[in-house]
Coordinates of C-alpha atoms and ligand atoms in Angstrom, one line a residue:
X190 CA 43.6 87.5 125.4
X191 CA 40.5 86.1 126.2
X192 CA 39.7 82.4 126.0
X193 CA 38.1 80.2 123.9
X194 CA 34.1 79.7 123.8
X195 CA 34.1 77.4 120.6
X196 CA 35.8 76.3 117.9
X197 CA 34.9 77.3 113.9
X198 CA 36.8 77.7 111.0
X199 CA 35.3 79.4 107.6
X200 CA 33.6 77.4 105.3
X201 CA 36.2 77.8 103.0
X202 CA 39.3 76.8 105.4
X203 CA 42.0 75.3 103.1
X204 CA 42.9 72.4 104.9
X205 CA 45.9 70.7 103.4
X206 CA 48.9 69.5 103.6
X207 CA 52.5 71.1 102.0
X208 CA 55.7 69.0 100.7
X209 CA 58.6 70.5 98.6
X210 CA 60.0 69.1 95.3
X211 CA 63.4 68.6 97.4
X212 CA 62.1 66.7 99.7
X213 CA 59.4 64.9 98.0
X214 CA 59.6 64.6 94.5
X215 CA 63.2 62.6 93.6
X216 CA 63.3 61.7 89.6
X217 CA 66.0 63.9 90.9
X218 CA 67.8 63.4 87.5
X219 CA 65.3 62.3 85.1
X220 CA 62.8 64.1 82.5
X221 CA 65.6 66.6 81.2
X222 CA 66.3 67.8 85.4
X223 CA 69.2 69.8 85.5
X224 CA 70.9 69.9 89.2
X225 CA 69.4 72.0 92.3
X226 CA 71.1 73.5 94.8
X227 CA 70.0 70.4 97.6
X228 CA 70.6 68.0 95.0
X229 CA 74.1 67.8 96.1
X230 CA 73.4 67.6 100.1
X231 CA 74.6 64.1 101.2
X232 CA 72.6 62.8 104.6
X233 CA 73.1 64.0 107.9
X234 CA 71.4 63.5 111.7
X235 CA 70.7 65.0 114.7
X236 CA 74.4 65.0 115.2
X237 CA 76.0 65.1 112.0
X238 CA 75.7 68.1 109.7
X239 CA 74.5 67.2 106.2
X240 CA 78.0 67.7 103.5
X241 CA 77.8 69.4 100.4
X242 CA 80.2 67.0 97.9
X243 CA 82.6 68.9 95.5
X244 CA 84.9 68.5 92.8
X245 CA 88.1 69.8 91.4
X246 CA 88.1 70.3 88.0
X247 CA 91.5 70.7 87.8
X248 CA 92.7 68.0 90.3
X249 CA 90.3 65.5 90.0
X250 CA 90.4 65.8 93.8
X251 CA 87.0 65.1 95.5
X252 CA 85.4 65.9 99.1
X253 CA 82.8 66.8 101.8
X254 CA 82.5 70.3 103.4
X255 CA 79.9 71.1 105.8
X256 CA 76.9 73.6 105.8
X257 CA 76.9 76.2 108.4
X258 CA 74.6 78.4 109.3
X259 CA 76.2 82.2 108.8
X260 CA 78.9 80.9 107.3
X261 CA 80.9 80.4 103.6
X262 CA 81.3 77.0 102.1
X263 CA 85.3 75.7 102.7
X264 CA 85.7 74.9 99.2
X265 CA 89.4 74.8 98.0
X266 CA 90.3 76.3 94.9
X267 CA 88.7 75.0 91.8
X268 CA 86.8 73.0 93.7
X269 CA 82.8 73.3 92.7
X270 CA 79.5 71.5 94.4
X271 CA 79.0 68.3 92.3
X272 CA 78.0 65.0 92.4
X273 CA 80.1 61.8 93.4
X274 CA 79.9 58.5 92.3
X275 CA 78.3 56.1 95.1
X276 CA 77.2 58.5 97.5
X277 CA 73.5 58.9 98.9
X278 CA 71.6 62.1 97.7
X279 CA 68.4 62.2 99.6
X280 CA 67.1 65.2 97.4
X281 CA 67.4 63.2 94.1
X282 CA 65.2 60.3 95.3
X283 CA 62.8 62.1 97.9
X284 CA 60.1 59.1 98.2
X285 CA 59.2 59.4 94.6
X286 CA 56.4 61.6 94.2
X287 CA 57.5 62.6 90.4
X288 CA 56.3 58.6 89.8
X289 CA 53.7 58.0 92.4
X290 CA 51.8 61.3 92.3
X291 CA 48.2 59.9 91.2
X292 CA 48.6 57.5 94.3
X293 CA 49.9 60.1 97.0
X294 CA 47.0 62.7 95.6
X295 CA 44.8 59.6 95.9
X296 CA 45.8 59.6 99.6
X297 CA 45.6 63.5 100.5
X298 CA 41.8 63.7 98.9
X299 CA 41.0 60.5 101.1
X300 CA 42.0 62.4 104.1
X301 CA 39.9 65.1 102.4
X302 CA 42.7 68.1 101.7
X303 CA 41.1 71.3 100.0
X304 CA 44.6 72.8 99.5
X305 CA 48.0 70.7 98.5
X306 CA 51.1 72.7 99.1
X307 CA 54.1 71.9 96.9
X308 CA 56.8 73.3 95.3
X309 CA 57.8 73.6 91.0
X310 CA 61.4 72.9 90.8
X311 CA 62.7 75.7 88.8
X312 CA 65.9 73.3 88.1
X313 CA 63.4 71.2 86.0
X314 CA 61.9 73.9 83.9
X315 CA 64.9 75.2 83.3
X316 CA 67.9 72.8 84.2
X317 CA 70.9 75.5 84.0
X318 CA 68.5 78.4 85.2
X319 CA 69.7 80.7 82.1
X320 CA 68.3 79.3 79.2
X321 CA 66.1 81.3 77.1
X322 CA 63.2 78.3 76.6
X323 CA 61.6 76.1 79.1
X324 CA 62.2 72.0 79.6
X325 CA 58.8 70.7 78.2
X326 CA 59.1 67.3 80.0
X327 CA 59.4 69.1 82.9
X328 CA 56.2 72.0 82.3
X329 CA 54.3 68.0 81.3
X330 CA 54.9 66.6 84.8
X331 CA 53.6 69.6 86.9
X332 CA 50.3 69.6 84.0
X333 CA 50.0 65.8 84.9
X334 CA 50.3 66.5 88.8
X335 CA 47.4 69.6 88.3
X336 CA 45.5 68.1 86.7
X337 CA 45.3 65.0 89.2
X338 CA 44.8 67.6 91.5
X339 CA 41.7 68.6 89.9
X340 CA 39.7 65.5 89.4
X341 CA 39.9 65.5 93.1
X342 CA 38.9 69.3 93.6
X343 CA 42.1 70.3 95.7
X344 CA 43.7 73.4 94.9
X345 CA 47.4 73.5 94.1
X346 CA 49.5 76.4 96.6
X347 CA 52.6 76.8 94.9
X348 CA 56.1 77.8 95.8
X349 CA 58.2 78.5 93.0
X350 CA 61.7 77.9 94.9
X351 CA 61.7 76.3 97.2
X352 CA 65.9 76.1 98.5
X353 CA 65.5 74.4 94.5
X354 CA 67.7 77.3 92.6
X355 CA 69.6 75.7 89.4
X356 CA 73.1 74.6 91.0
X357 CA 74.4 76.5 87.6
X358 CA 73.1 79.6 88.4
X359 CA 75.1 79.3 92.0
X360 CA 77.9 77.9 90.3
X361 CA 78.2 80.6 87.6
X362 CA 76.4 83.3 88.4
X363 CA 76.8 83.9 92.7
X364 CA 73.3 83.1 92.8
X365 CA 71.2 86.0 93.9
X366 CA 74.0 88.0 94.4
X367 CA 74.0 88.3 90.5
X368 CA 71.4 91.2 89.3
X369 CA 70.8 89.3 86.4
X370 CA 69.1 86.4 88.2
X371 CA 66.4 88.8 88.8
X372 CA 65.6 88.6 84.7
X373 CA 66.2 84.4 84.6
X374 CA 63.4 84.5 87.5
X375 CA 61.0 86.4 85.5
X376 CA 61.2 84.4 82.8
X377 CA 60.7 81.5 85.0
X378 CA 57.4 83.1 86.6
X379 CA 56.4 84.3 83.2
X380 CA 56.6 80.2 82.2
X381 CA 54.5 79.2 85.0
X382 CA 51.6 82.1 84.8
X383 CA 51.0 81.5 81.6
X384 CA 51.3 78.2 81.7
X385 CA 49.3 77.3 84.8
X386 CA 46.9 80.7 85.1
X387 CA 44.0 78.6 84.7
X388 CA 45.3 75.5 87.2
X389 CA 47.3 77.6 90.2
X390 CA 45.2 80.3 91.9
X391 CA 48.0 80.8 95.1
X392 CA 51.4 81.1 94.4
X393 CA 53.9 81.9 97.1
X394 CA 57.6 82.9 95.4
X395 CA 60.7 82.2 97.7
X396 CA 60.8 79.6 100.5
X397 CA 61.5 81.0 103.8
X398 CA 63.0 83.8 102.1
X399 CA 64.6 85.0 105.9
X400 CA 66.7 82.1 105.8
X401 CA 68.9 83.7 103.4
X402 CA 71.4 84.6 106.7
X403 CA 71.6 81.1 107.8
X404 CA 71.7 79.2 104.7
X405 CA 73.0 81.6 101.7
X406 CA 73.2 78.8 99.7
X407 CA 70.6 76.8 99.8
X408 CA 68.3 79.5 99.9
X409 CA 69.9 82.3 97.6
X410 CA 72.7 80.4 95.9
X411 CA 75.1 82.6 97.5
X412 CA 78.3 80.3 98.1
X413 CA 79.9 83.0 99.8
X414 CA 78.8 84.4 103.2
X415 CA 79.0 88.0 104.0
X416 CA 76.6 90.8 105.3
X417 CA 77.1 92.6 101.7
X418 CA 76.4 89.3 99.4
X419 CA 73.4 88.6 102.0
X420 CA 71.8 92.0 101.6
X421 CA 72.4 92.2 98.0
X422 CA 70.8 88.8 97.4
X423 CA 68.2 89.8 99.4
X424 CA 67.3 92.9 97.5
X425 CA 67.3 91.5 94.3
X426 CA 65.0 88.5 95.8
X427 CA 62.8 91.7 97.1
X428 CA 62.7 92.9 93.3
X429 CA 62.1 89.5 92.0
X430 CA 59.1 89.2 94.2
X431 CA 57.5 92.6 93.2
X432 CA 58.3 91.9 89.5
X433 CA 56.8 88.5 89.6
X434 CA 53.6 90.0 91.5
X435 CA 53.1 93.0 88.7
X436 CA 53.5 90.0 85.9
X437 CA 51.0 88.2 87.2
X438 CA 48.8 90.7 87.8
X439 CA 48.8 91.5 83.6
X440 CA 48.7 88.1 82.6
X441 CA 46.1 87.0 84.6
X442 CA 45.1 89.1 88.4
X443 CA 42.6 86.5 89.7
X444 CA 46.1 84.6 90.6
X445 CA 47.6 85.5 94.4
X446 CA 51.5 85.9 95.3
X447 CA 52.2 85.2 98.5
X448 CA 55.1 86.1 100.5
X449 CA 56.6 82.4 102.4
X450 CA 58.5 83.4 105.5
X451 CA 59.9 80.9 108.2
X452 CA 58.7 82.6 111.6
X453 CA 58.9 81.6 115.4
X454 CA 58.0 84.0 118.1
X455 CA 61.1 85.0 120.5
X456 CA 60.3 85.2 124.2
X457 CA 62.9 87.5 126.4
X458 CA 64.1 84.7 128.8
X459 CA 63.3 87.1 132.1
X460 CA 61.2 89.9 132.6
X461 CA 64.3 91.8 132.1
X462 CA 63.9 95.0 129.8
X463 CA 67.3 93.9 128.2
X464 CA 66.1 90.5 127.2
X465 CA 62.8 92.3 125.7
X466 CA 64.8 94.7 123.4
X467 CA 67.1 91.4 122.0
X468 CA 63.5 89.6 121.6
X469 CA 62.6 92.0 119.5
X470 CA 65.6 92.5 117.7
X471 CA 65.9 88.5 116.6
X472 CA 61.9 88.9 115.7
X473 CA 63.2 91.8 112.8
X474 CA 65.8 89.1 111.5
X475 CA 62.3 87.7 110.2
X476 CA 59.9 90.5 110.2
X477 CA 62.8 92.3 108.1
X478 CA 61.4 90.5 104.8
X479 CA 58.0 90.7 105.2
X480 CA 58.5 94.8 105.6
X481 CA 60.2 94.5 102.3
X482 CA 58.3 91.9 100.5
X483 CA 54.5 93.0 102.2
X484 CA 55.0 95.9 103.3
X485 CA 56.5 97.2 100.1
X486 CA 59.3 99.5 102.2
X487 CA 62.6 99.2 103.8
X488 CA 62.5 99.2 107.3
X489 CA 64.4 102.1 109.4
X490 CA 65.8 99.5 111.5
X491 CA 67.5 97.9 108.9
X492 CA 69.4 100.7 107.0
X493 CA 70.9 102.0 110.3
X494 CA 72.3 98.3 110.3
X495 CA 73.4 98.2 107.2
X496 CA 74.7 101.6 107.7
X497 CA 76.7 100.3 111.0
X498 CA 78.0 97.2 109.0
X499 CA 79.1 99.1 105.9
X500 CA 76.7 97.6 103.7
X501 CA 76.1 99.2 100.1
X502 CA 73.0 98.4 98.0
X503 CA 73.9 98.4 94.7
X504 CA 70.0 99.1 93.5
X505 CA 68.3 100.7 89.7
X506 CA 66.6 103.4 89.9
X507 CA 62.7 101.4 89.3
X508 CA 63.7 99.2 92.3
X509 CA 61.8 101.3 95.2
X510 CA 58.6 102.2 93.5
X511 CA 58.4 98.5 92.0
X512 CA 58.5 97.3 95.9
X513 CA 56.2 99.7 97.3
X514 CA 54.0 99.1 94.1
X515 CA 53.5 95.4 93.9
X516 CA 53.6 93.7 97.5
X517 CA 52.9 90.2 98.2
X518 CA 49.0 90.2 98.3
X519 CA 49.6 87.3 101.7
X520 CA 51.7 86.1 103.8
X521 CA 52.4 82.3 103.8
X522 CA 54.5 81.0 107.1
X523 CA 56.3 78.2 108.6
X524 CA 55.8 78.1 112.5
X525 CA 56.8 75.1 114.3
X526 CA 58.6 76.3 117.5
X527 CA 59.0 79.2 119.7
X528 CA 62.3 80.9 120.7
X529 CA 64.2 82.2 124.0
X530 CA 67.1 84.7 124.4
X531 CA 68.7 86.2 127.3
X532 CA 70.7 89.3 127.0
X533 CA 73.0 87.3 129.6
X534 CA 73.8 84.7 126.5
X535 CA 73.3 86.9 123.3
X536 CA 75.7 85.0 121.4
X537 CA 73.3 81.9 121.9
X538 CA 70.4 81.4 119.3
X539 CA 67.5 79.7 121.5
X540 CA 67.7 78.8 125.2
X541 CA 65.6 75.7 126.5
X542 CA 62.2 77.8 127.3
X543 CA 61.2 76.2 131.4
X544 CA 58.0 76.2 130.4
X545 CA 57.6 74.3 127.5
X546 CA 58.6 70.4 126.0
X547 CA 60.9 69.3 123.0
X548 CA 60.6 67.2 120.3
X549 CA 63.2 64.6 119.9
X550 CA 65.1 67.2 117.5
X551 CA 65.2 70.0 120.2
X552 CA 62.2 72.2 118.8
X553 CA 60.2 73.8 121.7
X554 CA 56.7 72.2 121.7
X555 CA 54.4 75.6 122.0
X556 CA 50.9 75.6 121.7
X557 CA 50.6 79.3 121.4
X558 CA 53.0 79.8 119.0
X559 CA 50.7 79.8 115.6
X560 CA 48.3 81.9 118.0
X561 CA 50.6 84.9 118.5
X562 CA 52.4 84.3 115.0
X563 CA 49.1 84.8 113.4
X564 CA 48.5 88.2 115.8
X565 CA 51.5 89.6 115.0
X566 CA 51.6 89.2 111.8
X567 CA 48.1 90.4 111.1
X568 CA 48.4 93.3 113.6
X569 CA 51.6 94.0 111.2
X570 CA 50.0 94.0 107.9
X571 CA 46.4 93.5 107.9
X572 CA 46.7 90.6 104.7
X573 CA 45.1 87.2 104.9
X574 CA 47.5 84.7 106.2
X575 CA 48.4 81.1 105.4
X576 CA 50.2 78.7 108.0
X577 CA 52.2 76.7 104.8
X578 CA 53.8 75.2 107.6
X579 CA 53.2 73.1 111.0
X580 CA 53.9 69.8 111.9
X581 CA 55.8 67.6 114.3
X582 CA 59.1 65.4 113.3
X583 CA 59.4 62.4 115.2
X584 CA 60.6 59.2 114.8
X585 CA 57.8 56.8 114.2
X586 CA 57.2 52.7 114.9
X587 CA 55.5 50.2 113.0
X588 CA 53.7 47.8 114.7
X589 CA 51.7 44.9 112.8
X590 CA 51.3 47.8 110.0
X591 CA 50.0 50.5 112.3
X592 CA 51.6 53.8 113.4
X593 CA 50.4 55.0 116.5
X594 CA 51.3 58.3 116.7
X595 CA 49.4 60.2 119.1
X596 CA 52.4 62.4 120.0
X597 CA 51.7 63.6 116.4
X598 CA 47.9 64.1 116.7
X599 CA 48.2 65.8 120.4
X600 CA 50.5 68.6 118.7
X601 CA 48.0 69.2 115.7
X602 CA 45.1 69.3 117.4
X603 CA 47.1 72.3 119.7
X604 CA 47.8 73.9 116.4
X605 CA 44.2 73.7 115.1
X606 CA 43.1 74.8 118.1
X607 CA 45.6 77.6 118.7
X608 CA 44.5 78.3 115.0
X609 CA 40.4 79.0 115.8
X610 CA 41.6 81.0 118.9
X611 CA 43.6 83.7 116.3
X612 CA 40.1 83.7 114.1
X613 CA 37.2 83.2 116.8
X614 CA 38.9 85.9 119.3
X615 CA 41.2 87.5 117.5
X616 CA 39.1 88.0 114.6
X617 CA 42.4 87.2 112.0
X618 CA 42.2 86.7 108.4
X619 CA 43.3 82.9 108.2
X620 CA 43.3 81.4 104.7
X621 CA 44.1 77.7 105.5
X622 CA 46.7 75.6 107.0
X623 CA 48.6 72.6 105.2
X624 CA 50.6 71.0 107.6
X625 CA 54.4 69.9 106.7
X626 CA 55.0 66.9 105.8
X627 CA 51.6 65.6 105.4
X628 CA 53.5 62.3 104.2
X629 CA 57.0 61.6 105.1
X630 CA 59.8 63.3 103.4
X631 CA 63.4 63.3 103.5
X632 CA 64.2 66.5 106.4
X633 CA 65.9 69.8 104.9
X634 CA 67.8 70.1 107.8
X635 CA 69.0 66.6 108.0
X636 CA 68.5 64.8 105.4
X637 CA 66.8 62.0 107.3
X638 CA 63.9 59.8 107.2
X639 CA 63.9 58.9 110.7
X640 CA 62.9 62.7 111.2
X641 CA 59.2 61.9 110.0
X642 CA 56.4 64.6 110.1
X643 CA 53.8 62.7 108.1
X644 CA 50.0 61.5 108.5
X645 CA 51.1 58.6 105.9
X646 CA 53.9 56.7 106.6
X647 CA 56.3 56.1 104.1
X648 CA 58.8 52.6 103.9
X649 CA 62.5 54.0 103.3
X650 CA 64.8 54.4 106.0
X651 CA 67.9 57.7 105.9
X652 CA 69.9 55.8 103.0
X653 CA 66.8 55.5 101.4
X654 CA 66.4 51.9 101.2
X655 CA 62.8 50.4 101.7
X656 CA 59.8 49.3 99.5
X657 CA 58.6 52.9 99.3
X658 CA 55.1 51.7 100.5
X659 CA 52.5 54.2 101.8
X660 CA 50.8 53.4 105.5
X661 CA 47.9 55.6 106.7
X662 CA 49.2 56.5 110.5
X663 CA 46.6 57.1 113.2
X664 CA 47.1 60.6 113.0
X665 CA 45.7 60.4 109.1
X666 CA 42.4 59.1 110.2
X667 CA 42.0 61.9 113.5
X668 CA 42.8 64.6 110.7
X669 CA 40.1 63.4 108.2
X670 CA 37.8 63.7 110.9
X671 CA 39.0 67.2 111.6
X672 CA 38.7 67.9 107.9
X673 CA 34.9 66.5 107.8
X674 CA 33.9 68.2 110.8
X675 CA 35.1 71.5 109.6
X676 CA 37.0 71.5 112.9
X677 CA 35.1 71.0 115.4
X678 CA 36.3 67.2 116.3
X679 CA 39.1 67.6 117.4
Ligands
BGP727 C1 61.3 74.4 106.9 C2 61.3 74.1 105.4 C3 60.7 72.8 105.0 C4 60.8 71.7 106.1 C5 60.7 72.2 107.5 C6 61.0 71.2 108.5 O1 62.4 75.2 107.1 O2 60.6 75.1 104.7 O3 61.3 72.4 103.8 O4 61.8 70.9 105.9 O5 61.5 73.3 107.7 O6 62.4 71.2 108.8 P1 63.2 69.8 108.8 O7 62.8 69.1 107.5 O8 64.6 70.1 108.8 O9 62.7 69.1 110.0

């Protein structure tokens, strides 16, 4: 790869910045809400996993079990996710966007934002997932919030679920698992196209889709992990996608789907030829979806694995020709962090990479990450791709009412940069870049505050006390001037 002469981005760059309704919106239970999946995720930290509360219908009986990656919830019998009276739900309350919308869009066209990622929460357009009509109140809020988009002339991206599936349809369907899901999702989509056609050109339909392996739940409403629920979910999330882009393509075809997939590059820890072929294996547990869901076909690689681990699809016969018929017309991705893996360690996820620093949460700090993300995806598929996600989480200080935050603006300005490499050298399609968190929002992973990504800063601390005030941080003013300059200051 060559290196740089210049930096430019496209006239018509979407700069933005992305937030999810989980994280962001709260009026968790208010406006005829029913209960999301997250809604029921107590805090957690660095150290301490976040707890999905339960109850026992039967018993009465109450309690905590943790999240796992690749693993099934330890719920007793009878027991069911639930609220409990006086614990802390950091999904409910976010930092209040559902109320203080006009003054946070206020905010993101000040910093001058052409694109402002967020998510509908399916759970508030239809509060048990199965009903046959839409909430209203709910369909009013996201007009209100599109509309206050507009006066500014930022363009909404969309994620229809975003880890935000009804807790009902987990609790009494399986989730995903449950072929008729498929059906309450395209009602859902129809709702939203219909309604929004003329407000929502870019749409993107599952959140990090391949994170259906390490977090069934949250992302698939699958309570129960196995290879065979996992795969099934997955295949009826594939149909779901290609039903969802042939809808919108008869109601109204100037509208985009997008594919959102969560993607880090995976270095082999030596030159070793071993630690290449494992590298390349932990890429597919990504690049496995966007086959499916962009390419439109299963890979090879995959049904010899499924074939090895005795997985069965149960599929209808329309299912194949549906996803080779309508793929995902882009890819939008999450990239924050390379990866490292020895065949040495295999059972171990990520090594510490030699070469590269960490944020305070343990993600590698790599400046070339969104670079080779964007070439390997591109060399994959030839679409136009989005970076929905990229951003630093650190914990922030406020000093006589400024944030200083530097640490923050060095890592964007290597993304941005990294960024104009992939389309001044590379020559890929880039469509824009809305980096996470552009204000600070409760973390998926842990629930906290004190994990903050945000160019404002927001005052609430990880049991979410605090005036809920919005700061402009240094690193909102350095990304305004990126914005104005098209850029070029960086
Ligand atoms: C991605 C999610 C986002 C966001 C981001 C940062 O997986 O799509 O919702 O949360 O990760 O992760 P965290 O908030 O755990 O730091």
């Amino acid at each position: 790869m060559t290196e740089r002469k210049a930096f430019r981005f496209p006239e018509n760059f979407l700069w933005g910045g992305a937030t999810a309704a989980n994280q962001y919106e709260g009026g968790g239970t208010e406006g005829g809400k029913g209960l999301s999946v997250c809604d029921v995720l107590t805090g957690g930290s660095r150290t301490r996993k976040r707890q999905m509360t339960w109850i026992n219908r039967v018993t009465d009986e109450t309690g905590y079990t943790e999240l796992r990656p690749r693993q099934s919830l330890a719920l007793p019998e009878n027991a069911e996710p639930a609220l409990l009276d006086g614990e802390y739900y950091p999904s409910l309350k976010g930092v209040d966007f559902y109320h203080r919308y006009k003054e946070d869009i206020a905010l993101a066209a000040e910093m001058g934002f052409k694109a402002f990622r967020m998510s509908v929460n399916w759970a508030r357009i239809f509060p048990q997932g199965d009903e046959e009509e839409p909430n209203e109140e709910g369909l009013q809020f996201y007009d209100a919030v599109f509309d206050e988009l507009k006066k500014y002339g930022i363009v909404p991206l969309v994620t229809m679920c975003h880890y935000e599936m009804p807790l009902s349809l987990s609790l009494n369907y399986g989730g995903w698992t449950d072929r008729r899901v498929v059906g309450f999702f395209e009602r859902y989509a129809r709702v939203l196209f219909t309604r929004y056609q003329k407000k929502v050109k870019y749409w993107l339909t599952f959140n990090e889709i391949d994170n259906i392996a390490n977090f069934p739940l949250i992302c698939a409403g699958v309570p129960e992990y196995s290879p065979q629920a996992v795969a099934q979910a997955a295949h009826h999330m594939f149909v779901a996608s290609a039903k969802t882009v042939k809808l919108k393509n008869e109601i109204n075809p100037d509208m985009m789907v997008g594919q959102m997939l969560a993607y880090m590059p995976v270095y082999g820890y030596s030159c070793s030829p071993k630690d290449q072929l494992l590298a390349i294996d932990r890429e597919r547990d990504a690049l496995f979806f966007s086959d499916v869901q962009v390419g439109g076909y299963y890979p090879a690689y995959k049904l010899k694995e499924y074939e090895r681990n005795g997985v069965v699809l149960k599929t209808e016969a329309e299912d194949f020709e549906l996803i080779r018929r309508y793929p995902c017309e882009f890819i939008g991705f999450s990239c924050y962090k390379s990866m490292c893996v020895s065949a040495g360690q295999p059972e171990k996820r990520n090594l510490k990479n030699p070469y590269l620093e960490e944020s305070e949460w343990g993600w590698t700090i790599d400046p070339d990450c969104l670079r080779l993300t964007l070439n390997e995806l591109y060399d994959r598929y030839r679409k136009p791709l989005w970076i929905v996600e990229n951003g630093l989480g650190a914990e922030d200080t406020v000093e006589n009412g400024k944030i200083h935050d530097q640490y923050r603006i060095d890592y964007l300005r290597d993304s941005v940069k990294s960024i104009a490499d992939a389309i001044n050298l590379d020559g890929v399609e880039v469509m824009g870049l809305t980096v996470w968190g552009w204000i600070d929002i409760i973390s998926a992973g842990t629930g906290e505050m004190k994990k903050r990504y945000g160019l404002v800063y927001v005052d609430m601390d990880d049991e979410g006390h605090g005036s809920l005030d919005r700061i402009r941080k240094d690193s909102f003013y350095w990304y305004q001037k990126v914005i104005r300059s098209e850029g070029t200051e960086l």
